[in-house]
XYZ file of C-alpha atoms in Angstrom:
152
model
C 24.772 38.975 -24.594
C 22.122 37.041 -22.851
C 23.041 33.626 -22.209
C 20.540 30.868 -23.450
C 19.112 30.161 -19.902
C 18.410 33.538 -19.106
C 16.854 33.988 -22.497
C 14.335 31.258 -22.002
C 13.789 32.425 -18.314
C 12.603 35.869 -19.605
C 10.537 34.370 -22.265
C 8.759 32.088 -20.019
C 8.069 35.108 -17.678
C 6.882 36.967 -20.724
C 4.530 34.273 -21.991
C 3.187 33.808 -18.424
C 2.265 37.556 -18.066
C 0.635 37.364 -21.535
C -1.644 34.389 -20.643
C -2.355 35.774 -16.816
C -6.044 36.004 -16.232
C -7.053 34.847 -19.736
C -8.729 31.340 -19.879
C -9.364 31.156 -23.680
C -6.897 28.393 -25.042
C -6.825 29.669 -28.521
C -6.234 33.249 -27.453
C -3.400 32.342 -25.167
C -1.541 30.095 -27.795
C -2.263 32.782 -30.367
C -0.251 35.151 -28.246
C 2.429 32.718 -27.368
C 2.944 31.992 -30.991
C 3.345 35.693 -31.796
C 5.594 36.269 -28.961
C 7.791 33.318 -29.998
C 7.953 34.396 -33.367
C 9.149 38.038 -32.320
C 11.804 36.633 -29.973
C 13.250 33.430 -31.498
C 15.967 33.915 -34.228
C 16.415 31.767 -37.247
C 13.204 30.624 -37.528
C 10.530 30.289 -40.263
C 7.439 28.883 -38.611
C 6.153 28.434 -35.156
C 2.722 27.474 -33.734
C 0.596 24.726 -32.338
C -1.104 21.706 -33.682
C -4.073 20.418 -31.405
C -5.063 16.847 -31.158
C -8.405 16.190 -32.162
C -9.540 12.685 -32.299
C -6.458 10.664 -33.894
C -4.879 13.549 -35.885
C -3.297 16.810 -35.202
C -5.160 19.960 -36.363
C -3.537 23.241 -37.278
C -4.066 25.659 -34.221
C -2.525 29.225 -33.716
C 0.699 29.891 -35.586
C 2.922 32.505 -37.122
C 4.402 31.899 -40.758
C 3.537 30.607 -44.100
C 0.266 28.607 -44.505
C 0.785 25.100 -43.151
C -0.471 21.418 -43.260
C -4.099 21.497 -41.860
C -4.237 17.927 -40.580
C -1.406 15.533 -39.516
C -2.064 11.872 -38.435
C -0.769 10.824 -35.019
C 2.519 8.948 -35.653
C 3.383 10.637 -39.022
C 6.036 13.203 -39.555
C 7.913 14.874 -36.725
C 4.739 16.264 -34.984
C 2.774 13.069 -35.465
C 5.705 11.051 -33.658
C 6.166 13.476 -30.723
C 2.221 12.902 -30.080
C 2.619 9.272 -30.576
C 5.392 8.893 -28.001
C 4.732 12.036 -26.038
C 8.163 13.094 -26.249
C 10.332 16.019 -27.695
C 11.495 15.532 -31.226
C 14.497 17.523 -32.220
C 15.495 16.990 -35.685
C 18.666 18.623 -37.213
C 17.867 17.820 -40.769
C 14.074 17.352 -41.451
C 14.855 16.001 -45.016
C 16.672 13.094 -43.456
C 13.828 12.340 -41.118
C 11.834 9.177 -42.343
C 8.137 10.457 -43.108
C 8.860 14.046 -42.734
C 5.783 16.157 -43.925
C 7.309 19.207 -45.928
C 4.817 21.897 -45.318
C 7.518 24.456 -46.329
C 10.401 23.408 -48.368
C 12.574 26.060 -46.879
C 12.398 24.485 -43.375
C 15.698 22.495 -42.973
C 15.519 21.672 -38.971
C 12.648 21.400 -36.289
C 11.822 20.857 -32.846
C 8.474 19.752 -31.386
C 7.574 19.854 -27.930
C 4.165 17.862 -26.768
C 1.783 20.053 -24.934
C -0.176 18.308 -21.919
C -2.844 19.405 -19.614
C -2.698 17.182 -16.751
C -1.695 13.480 -17.945
C -3.429 14.124 -21.409
C -1.545 15.226 -24.482
C -3.581 17.887 -26.234
C -1.185 18.777 -28.875
C 2.314 20.139 -29.957
C 4.385 23.274 -30.089
C 6.177 23.060 -33.492
C 9.133 25.318 -34.498
C 10.823 25.222 -37.849
C 13.985 26.829 -38.929
C 15.353 27.525 -42.436
C 18.913 26.459 -40.928
C 20.214 23.012 -40.532
C 20.879 21.873 -36.784
C 19.256 25.335 -35.542
C 18.099 23.798 -32.270
C 20.584 22.621 -29.823
C 20.274 20.882 -26.023
C 19.917 24.373 -24.629
C 17.038 25.247 -26.809
C 15.402 21.907 -26.212
C 15.825 22.373 -22.333
C 14.529 26.075 -22.510
C 11.611 25.253 -24.797
C 10.700 22.294 -22.584
C 10.916 24.483 -19.390
C 8.627 27.278 -21.244
C 6.107 24.689 -22.096
C 6.189 22.957 -18.689
C 5.470 26.355 -16.949
C 2.677 27.165 -19.645
C 0.920 23.915 -19.111
C 0.537 24.838 -15.457
C -1.980 27.877 -16.384
C -3.386 26.931 -19.659
């Protein structure tokens, strides 16, 4: 069985290979969403919200239809952008101001997406399981996003 570190290293290499030579951000984020959806277990939504003015707007994703606009500072995604930090929530229903796009979602991890010094959006992953994401997932996904930011 593959350990968490090698899983995320492999995933990162796959993502970098997918985006190599392609400059279109939406095309790249679309393929990254599909890759994450295919490889991550026990998730029910994965995708990107992109920052436009003072709100996050739905970008490429895999899963059920989602909330289209999220104000900065609202919900898990909005707080991740406001503070430019990773938000890992074991129980979204206990998170103050959680925006429930899909009632099946129980836990969530959101990683800010930065190009240079500027936050341009977030990677958002939801799970139907409580406490789905642990410290190893957080470290792996942060490393994944950090490497992708260099080539997006």
